[in-house]
Tab-separated table of C-alpha atoms in Angstrom:
chain	number	residue	atom	x	y	z
A	25	MET	CA	0.000	0.000	0.000
A	26	PRO	CA	1.394	3.452	-0.854
A	27	ARG	CA	2.361	5.572	2.115
A	28	HIS	CA	0.592	8.757	1.030
A	29	ARG	CA	-2.716	7.804	-0.560
A	30	ILE	CA	-5.351	10.518	-1.040
A	31	ALA	CA	-8.821	9.558	0.201
A	32	THR	CA	-11.344	11.642	-1.727
A	33	PRO	CA	-14.423	12.692	0.281
A	34	VAL	CA	-17.645	10.995	-0.742
A	35	ALA	CA	-20.118	13.072	1.258
A	36	SER	CA	-21.944	15.700	-0.790
A	37	SER	CA	-22.947	17.928	2.117
A	38	SER	CA	-21.130	21.202	2.794
A	39	PRO	CA	-17.647	20.743	4.291
A	40	LEU	CA	-17.523	21.173	8.065
A	41	LEU	CA	-13.907	22.380	8.076
A	42	PRO	CA	-12.523	25.689	6.780
A	43	PRO	CA	-11.306	25.657	3.148
A	44	GLY	CA	-7.726	24.494	2.757
A	45	THR	CA	-7.648	22.416	5.959
A	46	THR	CA	-5.104	19.622	5.535
A	47	VAL	CA	-5.875	16.235	7.064
A	48	TRP	CA	-3.950	13.008	7.624
A	49	LEU	CA	-5.456	9.603	8.391
A	50	ILE	CA	-2.883	7.595	10.353
A	51	THR	CA	-3.268	3.796	10.624
A	52	ASP	CA	-1.186	0.682	10.082
A	53	GLY	CA	-3.303	-0.072	7.008
A	54	LYS	CA	-5.843	-2.510	8.463
A	55	ALA	CA	-9.194	-2.278	6.692
A	56	GLY	CA	-11.032	-2.185	10.017
A	57	ASP	CA	-9.040	0.880	11.043
A	58	LEU	CA	-9.138	2.666	7.711
A	59	ALA	CA	-12.938	2.438	7.422
A	60	PRO	CA	-13.866	4.645	10.428
A	61	CYS	CA	-11.137	7.158	9.578
A	62	ARG	CA	-12.334	7.399	5.982
A	63	GLY	CA	-15.926	7.707	7.126
A	64	LEU	CA	-15.083	10.586	9.448
A	65	ALA	CA	-13.056	12.370	6.764
A	66	ALA	CA	-15.943	11.991	4.304
A	67	ALA	CA	-18.404	13.439	6.821
A	68	LEU	CA	-16.023	16.358	7.401
A	69	GLY	CA	-15.987	16.898	3.621
A	70	VAL	CA	-12.212	16.806	3.192
A	71	ALA	CA	-9.782	15.001	0.902
A	72	ALA	CA	-7.540	13.382	3.494
A	73	GLN	CA	-4.075	11.949	2.962
A	74	GLU	CA	-3.681	8.391	4.249
A	75	ARG	CA	-0.421	7.787	6.083
A	76	VAL	CA	0.322	4.126	6.776
A	77	VAL	CA	2.784	3.550	9.610
A	78	THR	CA	5.056	0.497	9.674
A	79	PRO	CA	7.107	0.769	12.879
A	80	ARG	CA	10.066	-1.598	13.245
A	81	PRO	CA	10.781	-3.636	16.379
A	82	PRO	CA	11.140	-2.700	19.179
A	83	PHE	CA	8.906	0.311	18.457
A	84	SER	CA	6.076	-1.922	17.182
A	85	TRP	CA	6.317	-4.012	20.366
A	86	LEU	CA	6.175	-0.973	22.648
A	87	ALA	CA	3.038	0.547	21.089
A	88	PRO	CA	0.876	2.211	22.265
A	89	ARG	CA	2.986	3.407	25.211
A	90	GLY	CA	6.378	3.685	23.574
A	91	PRO	CA	7.776	6.281	21.164
A	92	ALA	CA	7.257	6.390	17.426
A	93	ASP	CA	9.874	4.813	15.191
A	94	PRO	CA	12.283	7.722	14.495
A	95	ARG	CA	12.757	6.398	10.953
A	96	GLU	CA	9.019	6.206	10.232
A	97	ARG	CA	8.793	7.698	6.744
A	98	ALA	CA	5.006	8.141	6.932
A	99	LEU	CA	5.520	10.969	9.423
A	100	GLU	CA	7.504	13.279	7.165
A	101	PRO	CA	6.583	16.994	7.225
A	102	PRO	CA	4.870	19.233	6.324
A	103	PHE	CA	2.499	18.283	9.095
A	104	PRO	CA	-1.276	18.613	8.663
A	105	ASP	CA	-3.758	20.878	10.372
A	106	LEU	CA	-5.721	17.838	11.570
A	107	ALA	CA	-4.602	14.241	12.119
A	108	ILE	CA	-7.054	11.378	12.686
A	109	ALA	CA	-5.745	7.986	13.808
A	110	THR	CA	-6.826	4.631	15.135
A	111	GLY	CA	-5.145	1.355	15.996
A	112	ARG	CA	-2.532	0.469	18.624
A	113	ARG	CA	0.499	1.146	16.406
A	114	ALA	CA	-0.873	4.546	15.374
A	115	VAL	CA	-0.887	5.942	18.926
A	116	PRO	CA	2.861	6.756	19.087
A	117	ALA	CA	2.702	8.167	15.549
A	118	LEU	CA	-0.145	10.511	16.437
A	119	ARG	CA	1.694	11.751	19.524
A	120	ALA	CA	4.830	12.287	17.431
A	121	VAL	CA	2.917	14.417	14.915
A	122	LYS	CA	1.589	16.550	17.747
A	123	GLN	CA	5.065	17.068	19.162
A	124	ARG	CA	6.890	17.573	15.874
A	125	SER	CA	4.335	20.107	14.652
A	126	GLY	CA	4.983	22.219	17.725
A	127	GLY	CA	1.435	21.594	18.896
A	128	ARG	CA	-0.095	23.089	15.738
A	129	THR	CA	-1.664	19.833	14.490
A	130	PHE	CA	-4.996	19.029	16.144
A	131	THR	CA	-5.070	15.305	16.890
A	132	VAL	CA	-8.075	12.965	16.996
A	133	PHE	CA	-8.018	9.298	17.996
A	134	LEU	CA	-10.843	6.830	17.340
A	135	ARG	CA	-11.436	4.179	20.037
A	136	ASP	CA	-9.608	3.809	23.342
A	137	PRO	CA	-5.861	4.483	22.876
A	138	ARG	CA	-5.107	2.501	26.068
A	139	ILE	CA	-2.919	5.237	27.521
A	140	GLY	CA	-5.602	7.608	28.783
A	141	PRO	CA	-7.322	10.731	27.444
A	142	ARG	CA	-4.080	12.687	26.999
A	143	ALA	CA	-3.168	10.559	23.972
A	144	ALA	CA	-4.883	13.072	21.658
A	145	ASP	CA	-6.616	16.439	21.690
A	146	LEU	CA	-9.946	14.698	21.073
A	147	ILE	CA	-10.896	11.034	21.413
A	148	TRP	CA	-14.002	9.162	20.299
A	149	VAL	CA	-14.993	5.939	22.081
A	150	PRO	CA	-18.107	3.754	21.908
A	151	ALA	CA	-20.344	3.834	24.962
A	152	HIS	CA	-19.280	0.347	26.035
A	153	ASP	CA	-15.674	1.525	26.553
A	154	SER	CA	-14.837	2.912	29.982
A	155	LEU	CA	-12.601	5.831	28.936
A	156	ARG	CA	-14.076	9.201	29.880
A	157	GLY	CA	-12.734	12.749	29.991
A	158	THR	CA	-13.446	16.336	29.023
A	159	ASN	CA	-11.931	15.653	25.592
A	160	VAL	CA	-13.699	12.309	25.051
A	161	ILE	CA	-16.737	11.963	22.729
A	162	VAL	CA	-18.978	9.010	23.610
A	163	THR	CA	-21.660	7.572	21.279
A	164	GLU	CA	-23.255	4.147	20.811
A	165	THR	CA	-21.840	3.686	17.312
A	166	GLY	CA	-18.767	5.073	15.605
A	167	PRO	CA	-17.951	6.766	12.305
A	168	HIS	CA	-18.047	4.758	9.100
A	169	PRO	CA	-18.088	5.363	5.322
A	170	VAL	CA	-21.672	4.162	4.639
A	171	SER	CA	-23.221	7.606	4.284
A	172	PRO	CA	-26.799	8.428	3.218
A	173	ASP	CA	-25.434	10.039	0.045
A	174	ARG	CA	-23.527	6.907	-0.953
A	175	LEU	CA	-26.525	4.673	-0.251
A	176	ALA	CA	-28.780	6.957	-2.306
A	177	ALA	CA	-26.309	6.894	-5.207
A	178	ALA	CA	-26.185	3.089	-5.088
A	179	ARG	CA	-29.979	2.974	-5.286
A	180	ARG	CA	-30.132	5.414	-8.196
A	181	ASP	CA	-27.646	3.350	-10.195
A	182	PRO	CA	-28.206	-0.177	-8.852
A	183	ASP	CA	-25.759	-3.025	-9.312
A	184	PRO	CA	-27.402	-5.232	-12.011
A	185	ARG	CA	-26.088	-8.367	-10.321
A	186	LEU	CA	-28.354	-7.573	-7.372
A	187	SER	CA	-31.223	-5.476	-8.714
A	188	ALA	CA	-32.393	-8.378	-10.913
A	189	LEU	CA	-33.018	-10.557	-7.841
A	190	PRO	CA	-36.674	-10.816	-6.729
A	191	ARG	CA	-37.685	-8.967	-3.597
A	192	PRO	CA	-37.577	-9.230	-0.684
A	193	ARG	CA	-33.800	-9.265	-0.733
A	194	ALA	CA	-31.644	-10.156	2.268
A	195	ALA	CA	-28.069	-8.912	2.417
A	196	VAL	CA	-25.911	-11.422	4.305
A	197	LEU	CA	-22.635	-10.085	5.738
A	198	VAL	CA	-20.454	-12.894	7.053
A	199	GLY	CA	-17.257	-12.447	9.041
A	200	GLY	CA	-15.315	-15.221	10.714
A	201	ASP	CA	-12.288	-15.890	12.884
A	202	SER	CA	-10.700	-12.920	14.651
A	203	ARG	CA	-8.145	-12.264	17.369
A	204	HIS	CA	-11.066	-12.256	19.836
A	205	GLY	CA	-12.305	-15.736	18.981
A	206	ARG	CA	-12.855	-18.529	16.500
A	207	PHE	CA	-15.935	-18.943	14.317
A	208	SER	CA	-16.644	-22.519	15.433
A	209	ASP	CA	-18.122	-25.406	13.467
A	210	GLU	CA	-21.208	-25.161	15.678
A	211	ASP	CA	-21.599	-21.482	14.823
A	212	ALA	CA	-21.215	-22.211	11.114
A	213	LYS	CA	-23.869	-24.949	11.197
A	214	ALA	CA	-26.352	-22.699	13.020
A	215	LEU	CA	-25.775	-19.799	10.626
A	216	LEU	CA	-26.109	-21.956	7.518
A	217	ALA	CA	-29.278	-23.628	8.833
A	218	GLY	CA	-30.848	-20.212	9.462
A	219	LEU	CA	-29.852	-18.955	6.017
A	220	GLU	CA	-31.293	-22.110	4.436
A	221	ARG	CA	-34.657	-21.225	5.995
A	222	LEU	CA	-34.329	-17.587	4.975
A	223	ALA	CA	-33.583	-18.547	1.359
A	224	GLY	CA	-37.094	-19.938	1.095
A	225	ALA	CA	-38.578	-16.487	1.648
A	226	ALA	CA	-35.987	-14.005	0.335
A	227	SER	CA	-33.282	-13.623	-2.296
A	228	LEU	CA	-29.919	-13.941	-0.578
A	229	MET	CA	-27.122	-11.493	-1.450
A	230	ILE	CA	-24.053	-12.847	0.346
A	231	THR	CA	-20.585	-11.468	0.905
A	232	ALA	CA	-17.903	-13.092	3.043
A	233	SER	CA	-14.804	-11.732	4.735
A	234	ARG	CA	-11.157	-12.589	4.335
A	235	ARG	CA	-11.589	-14.011	7.844
A	236	THR	CA	-14.364	-16.420	6.807
A	237	PRO	CA	-13.187	-20.062	7.078
A	238	ASP	CA	-12.894	-21.736	3.670
A	239	PRO	CA	-15.517	-24.448	4.385
A	240	VAL	CA	-18.034	-21.784	5.415
A	241	ARG	CA	-17.265	-19.745	2.311
A	242	ALA	CA	-17.821	-22.777	0.105
A	243	ALA	CA	-21.098	-23.594	1.856
A	244	LEU	CA	-22.327	-20.007	1.414
A	245	ALA	CA	-21.520	-20.096	-2.297
A	246	ASP	CA	-23.371	-23.406	-2.639
A	247	LEU	CA	-26.368	-22.013	-0.741
A	248	ALA	CA	-26.626	-18.970	-2.999
A	249	GLY	CA	-26.263	-21.117	-6.119
A	250	ARG	CA	-28.962	-23.599	-5.108
A	251	HIS	CA	-31.489	-20.871	-4.305
A	252	GLY	CA	-30.785	-18.479	-7.180
A	253	GLY	CA	-29.125	-15.892	-4.953
A	254	PHE	CA	-25.852	-13.992	-5.245
A	255	PHE	CA	-22.498	-14.785	-3.663
A	256	TRP	CA	-19.583	-12.460	-4.245
A	257	ASP	CA	-16.610	-14.601	-5.207
A	258	GLY	CA	-14.184	-11.688	-5.384
A	259	SER	CA	-14.606	-11.038	-9.084
A	260	GLY	CA	-15.908	-7.746	-10.411
A	261	GLU	CA	-16.592	-4.646	-8.371
A	262	ASN	CA	-17.050	-5.113	-4.621
A	263	PRO	CA	-20.846	-5.080	-4.089
A	264	TYR	CA	-20.738	-4.333	-0.354
A	265	LEU	CA	-22.359	-0.894	-0.539
A	266	ALA	CA	-24.897	-2.104	-3.114
A	267	LEU	CA	-25.877	-4.989	-0.829
A	268	LEU	CA	-26.714	-2.533	1.944
A	269	ALA	CA	-28.503	-0.135	-0.394
A	270	LEU	CA	-30.693	-2.747	-2.117
A	271	ALA	CA	-31.540	-4.947	0.873
A	272	ASP	CA	-34.964	-5.214	2.485
A	273	THR	CA	-33.343	-6.807	5.522
A	274	ILE	CA	-29.736	-7.433	6.556
A	275	VAL	CA	-28.188	-10.406	8.337
A	276	ALA	CA	-24.797	-9.648	9.893
A	277	THR	CA	-22.499	-11.814	11.986
A	278	ALA	CA	-21.592	-10.192	15.265
A	279	ASP	CA	-17.829	-10.823	15.161
A	280	SER	CA	-17.312	-7.424	13.466
A	281	ALA	CA	-18.620	-4.311	15.225
A	282	ASN	CA	-17.676	-2.223	12.173
A	283	MET	CA	-19.800	-4.371	9.883
A	284	VAL	CA	-22.819	-4.282	12.195
A	285	THR	CA	-22.507	-0.528	12.681
A	286	GLU	CA	-22.468	0.012	8.916
A	287	ALA	CA	-25.522	-2.221	8.507
A	288	CYS	CA	-27.371	-0.142	11.105
A	289	ALA	CA	-27.086	2.926	8.849
A	290	ALA	CA	-28.878	1.301	5.889
A	291	GLY	CA	-32.387	2.044	7.114
A	292	VAL	CA	-33.682	-1.559	7.057
A	293	PRO	CA	-34.053	-4.149	9.840
A	294	VAL	CA	-30.758	-5.713	10.893
A	295	GLN	CA	-30.762	-9.306	12.131
A	296	LEU	CA	-27.737	-10.254	14.204
A	297	PHE	CA	-26.161	-13.714	14.253
A	298	GLU	CA	-24.115	-13.990	17.452
A	299	PRO	CA	-21.333	-16.605	17.650
A	300	HIS	CA	-20.984	-18.416	20.964
A	301	ASN	CA	-17.620	-16.870	21.843
A	302	LEU	CA	-18.739	-13.288	21.197
A	303	TYR	CA	-16.234	-10.646	22.319
A	304	ARG	CA	-17.414	-9.247	25.666
A	305	ARG	CA	-17.257	-5.603	24.583
A	306	HIS	CA	-19.234	-6.351	21.441
A	307	HIS	CA	-21.932	-7.989	23.563
A	308	THR	CA	-22.413	-4.733	25.483
A	309	LEU	CA	-22.720	-2.771	22.232
A	310	TYR	CA	-25.220	-5.170	20.711
A	311	GLU	CA	-27.415	-5.205	23.779
A	312	ALA	CA	-27.618	-1.411	23.513
A	313	LEU	CA	-28.498	-1.652	19.811
A	314	LYS	CA	-31.227	-4.187	20.601
A	315	ARG	CA	-32.713	-1.852	23.220
A	316	HIS	CA	-32.629	0.938	20.661
A	317	GLY	CA	-34.527	-1.278	18.213
A	318	THR	CA	-31.848	-1.149	15.537
A	319	VAL	CA	-30.854	-4.830	15.617
A	320	HIS	CA	-32.832	-8.002	16.278
A	321	PRO	CA	-31.835	-11.633	16.862
A	322	PHE	CA	-31.405	-13.691	13.690
A	323	THR	CA	-34.275	-16.163	13.290
A	324	GLY	CA	-33.903	-17.299	9.674
A	325	ARG	CA	-37.227	-15.715	8.753
A	326	VAL	CA	-38.378	-12.543	7.026
A	327	GLU	CA	-40.231	-10.772	9.813
A	328	PRO	CA	-42.079	-7.433	10.030
A	329	LEU	CA	-39.358	-5.884	12.160
A	330	ARG	CA	-39.052	-2.219	12.910
A	331	SER	CA	-36.615	-0.247	10.817
A	332	LYS	CA	-34.802	2.131	13.148
A	333	PRO	CA	-31.522	3.303	11.583
A	334	LEU	CA	-28.737	4.563	13.793
A	335	ASP	CA	-25.803	6.560	12.415
A	336	MET	CA	-23.666	8.839	14.591
A	337	THR	CA	-21.034	9.665	11.938
A	338	LEU	CA	-22.213	13.212	11.221
A	339	ALA	CA	-22.624	14.029	14.921
A	340	ILE	CA	-19.053	12.867	15.608
A	341	ALA	CA	-17.783	14.843	12.618
A	342	GLN	CA	-19.519	17.987	13.877
A	343	ALA	CA	-17.921	17.569	17.305
A	344	VAL	CA	-14.493	17.144	15.676
A	345	ALA	CA	-15.031	20.219	13.490
A	346	ASN	CA	-16.112	22.351	16.456
A	347	ALA	CA	-13.105	21.282	18.523
A	348	TYR	CA	-10.713	21.829	15.605
A	349	ILE	CA	-12.031	25.332	14.929
A	350	GLY	CA	-11.649	26.161	18.614
A	351	HIS	CA	-8.045	24.916	18.475
A	352	ARG	CA	-7.322	26.946	15.320
A	353	ASP	CA	-8.780	30.103	16.875
A	354	ALA	CA	-6.690	29.609	20.013
A	355	LEU	CA	-3.541	29.284	17.868
A	356	ALA	CA	-4.443	32.506	16.043
A	357	ARG	CA	-4.885	34.387	19.316
A	358	ARG	CA	-1.495	33.210	20.586
A	359	THR	CA	0.165	34.230	17.312
A	360	ALA	CA	-1.420	37.682	17.494
A	361	ARG	CA	0.009	38.440	20.947
């Protein structure tokens, strides 16, 4: 991956930041970290530069508490007005940008940096995290790139691979093994049995993750083929956004909080399949989403569930913009003295 990729904003609303504001997105390149950073940048209405950090040992081992790798080429000046980061290995890099810019760069970290609220000028955490502070934004769900504008565009120009399927259509978003737990054989059997029932009442539009075990992936492809549904085999354009935009209901596996959060923004009922070894923090989030009425347990049936979308991306972006403008004004006052 190139070190300095430009992420073009996809939101069509008016930019929240002053014209000419420069922005970096600092991650170690993981898709799960890039997605919330890109979503926040899009909501801010800026073309951000993506800086991928690759710290060498021992600096990679010492993150998040240790210093940044002094030879980290992704942190070359000129430094931006605003830096947004997430991920353990990005914490030292974000602190280094703050220091090397002489305090001029306003820093934002997404999720708990594990070293307290002083890790950045502004921090966003989900409500199920315990970090709190005067500079900490807390919401149920986090920023993501599935904006209303992008969904509307996908509906105006629908993916023909999906739009030809009879309604109702069920988007099926399948994850798999993660560092928090294994997607067991028992989980796979229960998911596939539920999807087999669902296929009798809805057209299945299935996408799997790189983390999905190969036997589960093969079974999903077979299921879609037998019932005249769609399974994305990696060829052609990624249909992920189109799946969300064209679905009448969504089934998502609970191993990925990012994936479930994005599904919650689509404006249709979200049915949640929960593996047995669900990450404890995710369980707290999903219970809150169930109380809100945004997600429902997966039953393998098309049910008349309430559609109660939940998307906090714009609210988080507005809080970031307000804090950044306050920081910029404070810098201007100090310069004028």
